[in-house]
mmCIF file of C-alpha atoms in Angstrom:
data_model
loop_
_atom_site.group_PDB
_atom_site.id
_atom_site.type_symbol
_atom_site.label_atom_id
_atom_site.label_comp_id
_atom_site.label_asym_id
_atom_site.label_seq_id
_atom_site.Cartn_x
_atom_site.Cartn_y
_atom_site.Cartn_z
ATOM 1 C CA MET A 1 22.297 -17.023 -2.480
ATOM 2 C CA THR A 2 21.518 -15.578 0.967
ATOM 3 C CA MET A 3 18.280 -16.888 2.460
ATOM 4 C CA ILE A 4 15.796 -14.159 3.326
ATOM 5 C CA VAL A 5 14.821 -14.260 7.004
ATOM 6 C CA GLN A 6 11.229 -13.408 7.849
ATOM 7 C CA SER A 7 12.053 -11.533 11.058
ATOM 8 C CA GLN A 8 14.299 -9.188 9.078
ATOM 9 C CA VAL A 9 11.888 -8.169 6.320
ATOM 10 C CA LYS A 10 10.120 -4.804 6.522
ATOM 11 C CA ASN A 11 7.129 -5.617 4.331
ATOM 12 C CA ARG A 12 4.142 -5.867 6.636
ATOM 13 C CA LEU A 13 2.404 -8.564 4.594
ATOM 14 C CA LEU A 14 5.459 -10.810 4.469
ATOM 15 C CA ARG A 15 5.812 -10.499 8.228
ATOM 16 C CA ARG A 16 2.286 -11.880 8.600
ATOM 17 C CA PHE A 17 2.875 -14.918 6.366
ATOM 18 C CA PRO A 18 2.636 -18.287 8.111
ATOM 19 C CA GLU A 19 6.152 -19.566 8.751
ATOM 20 C CA ASP A 20 5.873 -22.595 6.472
ATOM 21 C CA ALA A 21 4.513 -20.518 3.576
ATOM 22 C CA PHE A 22 7.211 -17.884 4.014
ATOM 23 C CA GLU A 23 9.933 -20.543 3.871
ATOM 24 C CA LEU A 24 8.562 -21.747 0.532
ATOM 25 C CA LEU A 25 8.271 -18.212 -0.818
ATOM 26 C CA ALA A 26 11.715 -17.143 0.417
ATOM 27 C CA ARG A 27 13.352 -19.589 -1.992
ATOM 28 C CA CYS A 28 11.794 -17.677 -4.900
ATOM 29 C CA LEU A 29 12.184 -14.096 -3.680
ATOM 30 C CA GLU A 30 14.647 -11.921 -5.567
ATOM 31 C CA PRO A 31 15.983 -8.668 -4.052
ATOM 32 C CA VAL A 32 15.576 -5.750 -6.446
ATOM 33 C CA ASP A 33 16.568 -2.087 -6.356
ATOM 34 C CA LEU A 34 13.598 0.086 -7.209
ATOM 35 C CA ARG A 35 14.697 3.301 -8.888
ATOM 36 C CA VAL A 36 12.453 6.267 -9.642
ATOM 37 C CA ASN A 37 10.074 5.419 -12.520
ATOM 38 C CA HIS A 38 10.947 1.712 -12.260
ATOM 39 C CA PRO A 39 7.912 -0.074 -13.816
ATOM 40 C CA LEU A 40 6.250 -2.660 -11.600
ATOM 41 C CA VAL A 41 3.067 -3.279 -13.593
ATOM 42 C CA LEU A 42 2.618 -2.198 -17.213
ATOM 43 C CA PRO A 43 -0.890 -1.498 -18.560
ATOM 44 C CA HIS A 44 -2.419 -4.230 -20.713
ATOM 45 C CA LYS A 45 0.693 -6.394 -20.308
ATOM 46 C CA PRO A 46 1.040 -9.706 -18.450
ATOM 47 C CA ILE A 47 1.972 -9.235 -14.794
ATOM 48 C CA GLU A 48 5.271 -11.093 -14.772
ATOM 49 C CA HIS A 49 6.270 -10.406 -11.164
ATOM 50 C CA VAL A 50 4.692 -9.663 -7.827
ATOM 51 C CA CYS A 51 6.820 -7.262 -5.763
ATOM 52 C CA PHE A 52 6.710 -6.949 -1.984
ATOM 53 C CA ILE A 53 7.948 -3.412 -1.374
ATOM 54 C CA GLU A 54 10.400 -3.058 1.491
ATOM 55 C CA SER A 55 11.054 0.670 1.140
ATOM 56 C CA GLY A 56 10.136 3.498 -1.195
ATOM 57 C CA LEU A 57 6.772 4.394 -2.644
ATOM 58 C CA ALA A 58 4.980 3.113 -5.734
ATOM 59 C CA SER A 59 2.050 4.764 -7.506
ATOM 60 C CA MET A 60 -0.828 3.023 -9.204
ATOM 61 C CA VAL A 61 -2.143 5.260 -11.970
ATOM 62 C CA ALA A 62 -5.356 5.114 -13.984
ATOM 63 C CA GLU A 63 -5.257 6.579 -17.478
ATOM 64 C CA SER A 64 -8.145 7.460 -19.787
ATOM 65 C CA ALA A 65 -8.303 6.633 -23.486
ATOM 66 C CA ASP A 66 -7.346 10.232 -24.330
ATOM 67 C CA GLY A 67 -4.289 10.276 -22.067
ATOM 68 C CA LYS A 68 -5.581 11.906 -18.900
ATOM 69 C CA SER A 69 -4.161 10.264 -15.780
ATOM 70 C CA VAL A 70 -4.473 10.354 -11.999
ATOM 71 C CA GLU A 71 -2.904 8.420 -9.185
ATOM 72 C CA ILE A 72 -5.446 6.136 -7.535
ATOM 73 C CA ARG A 73 -3.415 4.638 -4.703
ATOM 74 C CA HIS A 74 -0.008 4.263 -3.095
ATOM 75 C CA ILE A 75 1.856 1.040 -2.433
ATOM 76 C CA GLY A 76 4.634 0.885 0.138
ATOM 77 C CA ARG A 77 5.881 -1.575 2.699
ATOM 78 C CA GLU A 78 2.286 -2.362 3.678
ATOM 79 C CA GLY A 79 1.582 -4.105 0.392
ATOM 80 C CA ILE A 80 2.501 -5.591 -2.943
ATOM 81 C CA ALA A 81 2.622 -4.444 -6.540
ATOM 82 C CA GLY A 82 0.897 -6.822 -8.932
ATOM 83 C CA TYR A 83 -1.828 -7.799 -6.497
ATOM 84 C CA PRO A 84 -4.447 -8.435 -9.249
ATOM 85 C CA VAL A 85 -2.862 -11.898 -9.618
ATOM 86 C CA VAL A 86 -4.338 -12.728 -6.204
ATOM 87 C CA LEU A 87 -7.749 -12.453 -7.896
ATOM 88 C CA GLY A 88 -6.686 -14.595 -10.843
ATOM 89 C CA VAL A 89 -6.176 -11.577 -13.129
ATOM 90 C CA ASN A 90 -3.043 -11.644 -15.283
ATOM 91 C CA GLN A 91 -3.125 -8.035 -16.536
ATOM 92 C CA THR A 92 -4.745 -4.653 -15.826
ATOM 93 C CA PRO A 93 -5.278 -1.330 -17.640
ATOM 94 C CA ASN A 94 -3.619 0.476 -14.701
ATOM 95 C CA LYS A 95 0.117 1.001 -14.420
ATOM 96 C CA THR A 96 2.273 0.904 -11.303
ATOM 97 C CA PHE A 97 5.714 2.479 -11.038
ATOM 98 C CA MET A 98 8.062 3.857 -8.387
ATOM 99 C CA GLN A 99 7.689 7.501 -7.364
ATOM 100 C CA VAL A 100 10.129 7.339 -4.440
ATOM 101 C CA PRO A 101 13.108 4.982 -4.886
ATOM 102 C CA GLY A 102 13.536 2.040 -2.582
ATOM 103 C CA PHE A 103 14.002 -1.698 -2.392
ATOM 104 C CA GLY A 104 11.787 -4.724 -2.907
ATOM 105 C CA LEU A 105 11.516 -8.494 -2.948
ATOM 106 C CA GLN A 106 9.971 -9.813 -6.121
ATOM 107 C CA VAL A 107 8.810 -13.234 -7.219
ATOM 108 C CA ALA A 108 7.833 -14.473 -10.667
ATOM 109 C CA THR A 109 4.075 -14.828 -11.008
ATOM 110 C CA GLU A 110 4.281 -18.504 -11.971
ATOM 111 C CA GLU A 111 6.300 -19.214 -8.828
ATOM 112 C CA PHE A 112 3.944 -17.176 -6.674
ATOM 113 C CA ALA A 113 0.783 -18.972 -7.840
ATOM 114 C CA PRO A 114 1.428 -22.185 -5.826
ATOM 115 C CA ILE A 115 1.894 -20.110 -2.659
ATOM 116 C CA LEU A 116 -1.661 -18.807 -3.098
ATOM 117 C CA GLU A 117 -2.931 -22.346 -2.582
ATOM 118 C CA HIS A 118 -1.934 -22.037 1.085
ATOM 119 C CA SER A 119 -5.267 -21.190 2.729
ATOM 120 C CA GLU A 120 -3.864 -18.761 5.318
ATOM 121 C CA VAL A 121 -1.822 -16.903 2.694
ATOM 122 C CA ARG A 122 -4.810 -16.611 0.399
ATOM 123 C CA GLN A 123 -6.988 -15.306 3.232
ATOM 124 C CA LEU A 124 -4.321 -12.763 4.211
ATOM 125 C CA LEU A 125 -3.902 -11.485 0.661
ATOM 126 C CA LEU A 126 -7.634 -11.341 -0.033
ATOM 127 C CA ARG A 127 -7.985 -9.242 3.091
ATOM 128 C CA TYR A 128 -5.238 -7.000 1.750
ATOM 129 C CA VAL A 129 -7.092 -6.634 -1.564
ATOM 130 C CA HIS A 130 -10.177 -5.649 0.436
ATOM 131 C CA THR A 131 -8.193 -2.833 2.079
ATOM 132 C CA CYS A 132 -7.004 -1.727 -1.370
ATOM 133 C CA GLU A 133 -10.586 -1.518 -2.595
ATOM 134 C CA LEU A 134 -11.543 0.417 0.521
ATOM 135 C CA GLN A 135 -8.706 2.871 -0.099
ATOM 136 C CA LEU A 136 -10.005 3.435 -3.642
ATOM 137 C CA ALA A 137 -13.525 3.975 -2.302
ATOM 138 C CA HIS A 138 -12.307 6.608 0.125
ATOM 139 C CA SER A 139 -10.310 8.326 -2.597
ATOM 140 C CA ALA A 140 -13.588 8.690 -4.502
ATOM 141 C CA LEU A 141 -15.278 9.943 -1.330
ATOM 142 C CA ALA A 142 -12.508 12.483 -0.743
ATOM 143 C CA ALA A 143 -12.686 13.730 -4.334
ATOM 144 C CA ALA A 144 -16.449 14.197 -4.151
ATOM 145 C CA LYS A 145 -17.005 15.527 -0.648
ATOM 146 C CA PHE A 146 -13.800 17.159 0.653
ATOM 147 C CA ASN A 147 -11.921 20.263 -0.391
ATOM 148 C CA MET A 148 -8.517 20.313 -2.027
ATOM 149 C CA HIS A 149 -6.316 20.996 0.996
ATOM 150 C CA GLN A 150 -8.103 18.232 2.943
ATOM 151 C CA ARG A 151 -7.402 15.824 0.084
ATOM 152 C CA LEU A 152 -3.761 16.923 -0.026
ATOM 153 C CA ALA A 153 -3.482 16.371 3.734
ATOM 154 C CA ARG A 154 -4.874 12.860 3.260
ATOM 155 C CA TRP A 155 -2.391 11.979 0.498
ATOM 156 C CA LEU A 156 0.523 13.342 2.540
ATOM 157 C CA LEU A 157 -0.538 11.263 5.538
ATOM 158 C CA MET A 158 -0.735 8.176 3.334
ATOM 159 C CA CYS A 159 2.780 8.854 2.045
ATOM 160 C CA HIS A 160 3.992 9.457 5.591
ATOM 161 C CA ASP A 161 2.565 6.064 6.612
ATOM 162 C CA ARG A 162 4.786 4.375 4.028
ATOM 163 C CA ILE A 163 8.055 6.334 4.170
ATOM 164 C CA ASP A 164 10.505 6.435 7.086
ATOM 165 C CA GLY A 165 11.041 9.827 8.675
ATOM 166 C CA ASN A 166 9.211 13.107 8.286
ATOM 167 C CA ASP A 167 10.767 14.192 4.974
ATOM 168 C CA LEU A 168 8.730 13.129 1.946
ATOM 169 C CA PRO A 169 10.724 13.465 -1.302
ATOM 170 C CA LEU A 170 7.684 14.421 -3.368
ATOM 171 C CA THR A 171 7.808 16.713 -6.383
ATOM 172 C CA HIS A 172 5.034 19.115 -7.290
ATOM 173 C CA GLU A 173 4.465 17.052 -10.442
ATOM 174 C CA PHE A 174 3.818 13.980 -8.321
ATOM 175 C CA LEU A 175 1.483 15.866 -5.995
ATOM 176 C CA ALA A 176 -0.402 17.200 -9.023
ATOM 177 C CA LEU A 177 -0.783 13.610 -10.278
ATOM 178 C CA MET A 178 -2.047 12.529 -6.858
ATOM 179 C CA LEU A 179 -4.697 15.229 -6.726
ATOM 180 C CA GLY A 180 -5.553 15.379 -10.416
ATOM 181 C CA VAL A 181 -4.882 19.130 -10.604
ATOM 182 C CA ARG A 182 -2.412 21.472 -12.282
ATOM 183 C CA ARG A 183 0.971 22.070 -10.654
ATOM 184 C CA ALA A 184 0.102 25.690 -9.827
ATOM 185 C CA GLY A 185 -2.897 24.454 -7.847
ATOM 186 C CA VAL A 186 -0.639 22.176 -5.796
ATOM 187 C CA THR A 187 1.588 25.112 -4.840
ATOM 188 C CA ASP A 188 -1.425 27.034 -3.569
ATOM 189 C CA GLU A 189 -2.652 24.101 -1.481
ATOM 190 C CA LEU A 190 0.806 23.507 0.002
ATOM 191 C CA HIS A 191 0.872 27.144 1.087
ATOM 192 C CA ILE A 192 -2.447 26.600 2.881
ATOM 193 C CA LEU A 193 -1.056 23.623 4.823
ATOM 194 C CA GLU A 194 2.110 25.581 5.606
ATOM 195 C CA GLY A 195 -0.006 28.441 6.927
ATOM 196 C CA MET A 196 -1.680 25.934 9.261
ATOM 197 C CA HIS A 197 1.806 24.891 10.484
ATOM 198 C CA ALA A 198 1.317 21.241 9.434
ATOM 199 C CA ILE A 199 4.121 21.013 6.850
ATOM 200 C CA LYS A 200 7.164 22.764 5.427
ATOM 201 C CA SER A 201 7.459 22.547 1.642
ATOM 202 C CA THR A 202 10.655 23.044 -0.334
ATOM 203 C CA ARG A 203 11.628 22.088 -3.854
ATOM 204 C CA GLY A 204 11.179 18.326 -4.217
ATOM 205 C CA ASN A 205 10.441 17.756 -0.526
ATOM 206 C CA VAL A 206 7.593 18.076 1.943
ATOM 207 C CA ARG A 207 8.448 17.884 5.643
ATOM 208 C CA ILE A 208 5.712 16.846 8.045
ATOM 209 C CA THR A 209 6.073 19.206 11.012
ATOM 210 C CA ASP A 210 2.831 18.349 12.827
ATOM 211 C CA ARG A 211 1.201 15.031 11.918
ATOM 212 C CA ASN A 212 -1.671 15.514 14.370
ATOM 213 C CA LYS A 213 -2.475 18.835 12.752
ATOM 214 C CA LEU A 214 -2.445 17.163 9.340
ATOM 215 C CA ILE A 215 -4.881 14.508 10.601
ATOM 216 C CA GLU A 216 -7.111 17.271 11.959
ATOM 217 C CA ILE A 217 -7.059 19.040 8.576
ATOM 218 C CA ALA A 218 -7.819 15.847 6.629
ATOM 219 C CA GLY A 219 -10.844 15.245 8.828
ATOM 220 C CA GLY A 220 -13.002 12.280 7.923
ATOM 221 C CA CYS A 221 -11.308 11.549 4.593
ATOM 222 C CA TYR A 222 -8.347 9.856 6.329
ATOM 223 C CA GLY A 223 -8.283 6.905 8.697
ATOM 224 C CA VAL A 224 -10.975 4.376 7.840
ATOM 225 C CA PRO A 225 -8.933 2.254 5.354
ATOM 226 C CA GLU A 226 -5.919 2.493 7.670
ATOM 227 C CA GLN A 227 -7.951 1.214 10.620
ATOM 228 C CA GLU A 228 -9.292 -1.621 8.498
ATOM 229 C CA TYR A 229 -5.740 -2.627 7.514
ATOM 230 C CA GLU A 230 -4.732 -2.735 11.182
ATOM 231 C CA ARG A 231 -7.805 -4.799 12.041
ATOM 232 C CA LEU A 232 -7.482 -7.325 9.236
ATOM 233 C CA ILE A 233 -3.733 -7.563 8.656
ATOM 234 C CA GLU A 234 -1.948 -6.616 11.845
ATOM 235 C CA THR A 235 -4.338 -8.128 14.374
ATOM 236 C CA PRO A 236 -3.783 -11.909 14.696
ATOM 237 C CA PRO A 237 -6.918 -13.989 14.085
ATOM 238 C CA PRO A 238 -8.484 -15.467 17.231
ATOM 239 C CA PRO A 239 -7.399 -19.012 18.103
ATOM 240 C CA VAL A 240 -9.718 -21.847 17.149
ATOM 241 C CA LEU A 241 -10.352 -24.218 20.033
ATOM 242 C CA PRO A 242 -12.246 -27.528 19.994
ATOM 243 C CA VAL A 243 -15.263 -27.837 22.325
ATOM 244 C CA HIS A 244 -17.685 -30.680 22.944
ATOM 245 C CA LEU A 245 -21.399 -30.017 22.948
ATOM 246 C CA ASN A 246 -23.899 -32.866 23.354
ATOM 247 C CA GLY A 247 -21.236 -35.361 22.476
ATOM 248 C CA ASN A 248 -20.400 -33.642 19.177
ATOM 249 C CA ARG A 249 -17.078 -31.923 18.437
ATOM 250 C CA HIS A 250 -17.429 -28.269 17.456
ATOM 251 C CA HIS A 251 -15.057 -25.334 17.110
ATOM 252 C CA HIS A 252 -15.328 -21.823 18.392
ATOM 253 C CA THR A 253 -13.086 -18.792 18.579
ATOM 254 C CA LEU A 254 -12.143 -16.746 21.588
#
């Protein structure tokens, strides 16, 4: 079995793991091809694996008792599928599956649990969960206070953040699931963004032609969760240095 090297992984959380914790986890990580519709978390079923996504795009979907469904967040190389286990939850009503095929590194939940006892890992992953909750909050804000083409611009930017290149292999069905609207409504909104020269839409693909324009269109419904992720995950914590005050040893951060 080839050992997984931390400097070579693409998952942004794994790259932030402390070296000693990553070495322990690497022994348990299993490479896995993630095809379209590959299930990562099944509703009301035990979460058997946690998957660090290296490429591709997963969707977390909420479904009502009468079968209505909507996508509530994306998961790409910035995160993990199965993150409720970080909170001590072994199952969830939501489902998570691949919308854009890719590759991942998965670990059995029982093998992942001891890694969570590492204080720095637990802090990192709890911060990640916080950014997930913030993303959900801003999805609710977008749905309540922003118009449809602004919401579509936001979702496209979020996909663009997680997929290499400017071509997003997204079907109209997927976009309809993201926005919670009918497919015909998606076509109309795509035409609006095309008319603003932000994207070029073809069958099964959306090309981002002007990301800055897309950010301008999305307005205030995009950016806050992304900035929080950068602050909490990508920015190293300040060093803790010992100081002596009145003969007592204290610690402070720079």
